Amino acid sequence: MPREVTHTAHGPRILTPADVDDEKGDVAICLCGLSEEYPFCDGSHRRTEDESPDTLYKYVDGERREVTVKEE
Ligand code: FES
């Protein structure tokens, strides 16, 4: 499932023991790129569950758009 995500950070975010979720006992890092709590997962990845593997998507201001890729 390809997805184009815009990142604006210019460096790493160092994780500390304070980042561990007290209830779950773990730290979930967002790999979908859509979390409002980035770099932590906030469940936003559920919005990607119906993405087609043959379509490129871009999420802008919470809205999903299909990206048309021109072939040369
Ligand atoms: S993996 Fe991105 S919000 Fe969960």
Short mmCIF file of C-alpha atoms and ligand atoms in Angstrom, two decimals:
data_model
loop_
_atom_site.label_atom_id
_atom_site.label_comp_id
_atom_site.label_asym_id
_atom_site.label_seq_id
_atom_site.Cartn_x
_atom_site.Cartn_y
_atom_site.Cartn_z
CA MET A 1 0.00 0.00 0.00
CA PRO A 2 1.97 3.01 -1.16
CA ARG A 3 1.41 6.30 0.63
CA GLU A 4 3.05 9.70 0.29
CA VAL A 5 3.49 11.48 3.62
CA THR A 6 5.03 14.90 4.26
CA HIS A 7 7.46 15.08 7.16
CA THR A 8 8.80 18.39 8.46
CA ALA A 9 11.23 17.26 11.18
CA HIS A 10 14.94 17.75 10.63
CA GLY A 11 16.25 15.39 13.29
CA PRO A 12 15.47 12.47 15.56
CA ARG A 13 13.13 12.30 18.53
CA ILE A 14 14.93 10.55 21.39
CA LEU A 15 12.67 8.14 23.26
CA THR A 16 12.84 8.00 27.05
CA PRO A 17 11.30 5.74 29.70
CA ALA A 18 8.62 8.43 30.15
CA ASP A 19 7.34 7.59 26.64
CA VAL A 20 6.20 4.12 27.74
CA ASP A 21 2.39 3.81 27.86
CA ASP A 22 1.60 3.12 31.51
CA GLU A 23 -1.44 0.97 30.67
CA LYS A 24 0.04 -1.09 27.83
CA GLY A 25 3.65 -1.13 29.01
CA ASP A 26 5.03 -0.45 25.55
CA VAL A 27 5.82 2.29 23.05
CA ALA A 28 4.10 2.18 19.65
CA ILE A 29 5.93 4.10 16.92
CA CYS A 30 3.84 5.29 13.97
CA LEU A 31 4.96 3.75 10.71
CA CYS A 32 2.00 4.85 8.61
CA GLY A 33 2.91 8.56 8.90
CA LEU A 34 -0.60 9.76 9.74
CA SER A 35 -0.49 10.04 13.53
CA GLU A 36 -1.39 13.39 15.11
CA GLU A 37 0.89 12.29 17.98
CA TYR A 38 3.84 11.51 15.72
CA PRO A 39 6.20 9.75 16.30
CA PHE A 40 3.76 7.80 18.44
CA CYS A 41 0.88 5.75 17.04
CA ASP A 42 -2.53 7.21 17.83
CA GLY A 43 -4.65 4.74 15.87
CA SER A 44 -4.80 6.88 12.71
CA HIS A 45 -3.40 3.94 10.73
CA ARG A 46 -6.93 2.49 10.72
CA ARG A 47 -7.72 5.02 7.99
CA THR A 48 -5.37 3.11 5.68
CA GLU A 49 -7.01 -0.29 6.04
CA ASP A 50 -9.01 0.01 2.82
CA GLU A 51 -6.18 1.38 0.66
CA SER A 52 -5.68 -0.46 -2.62
CA PRO A 53 -2.18 -1.90 -3.15
CA ASP A 54 -2.19 -0.52 -6.72
CA THR A 55 -2.96 3.09 -5.79
CA LEU A 56 -0.70 5.84 -4.44
CA TYR A 57 -2.35 7.97 -1.75
CA LYS A 58 -1.54 11.33 -0.21
CA TYR A 59 -3.23 12.54 2.97
CA VAL A 60 -3.70 16.32 3.11
CA ASP A 61 -5.37 18.05 6.09
CA GLY A 62 -6.99 14.77 7.10
CA GLU A 63 -8.33 14.08 3.62
CA ARG A 64 -7.17 11.12 1.54
CA ARG A 65 -6.45 11.77 -2.12
CA GLU A 66 -5.43 9.38 -4.85
CA VAL A 67 -2.30 10.49 -6.68
CA THR A 68 -2.11 10.05 -10.43
CA VAL A 69 1.33 8.97 -11.56
CA LYS A 70 2.18 9.76 -15.16
CA GLU A 71 4.17 7.11 -16.95
CA GLU A 72 6.88 8.25 -19.37
S1 FES B 1 0.96 3.35 12.76
FE1 FES B 1 0.54 5.41 12.28
S2 FES B 1 -1.04 5.93 13.64
FE2 FES B 1 -0.64 3.88 14.07
#
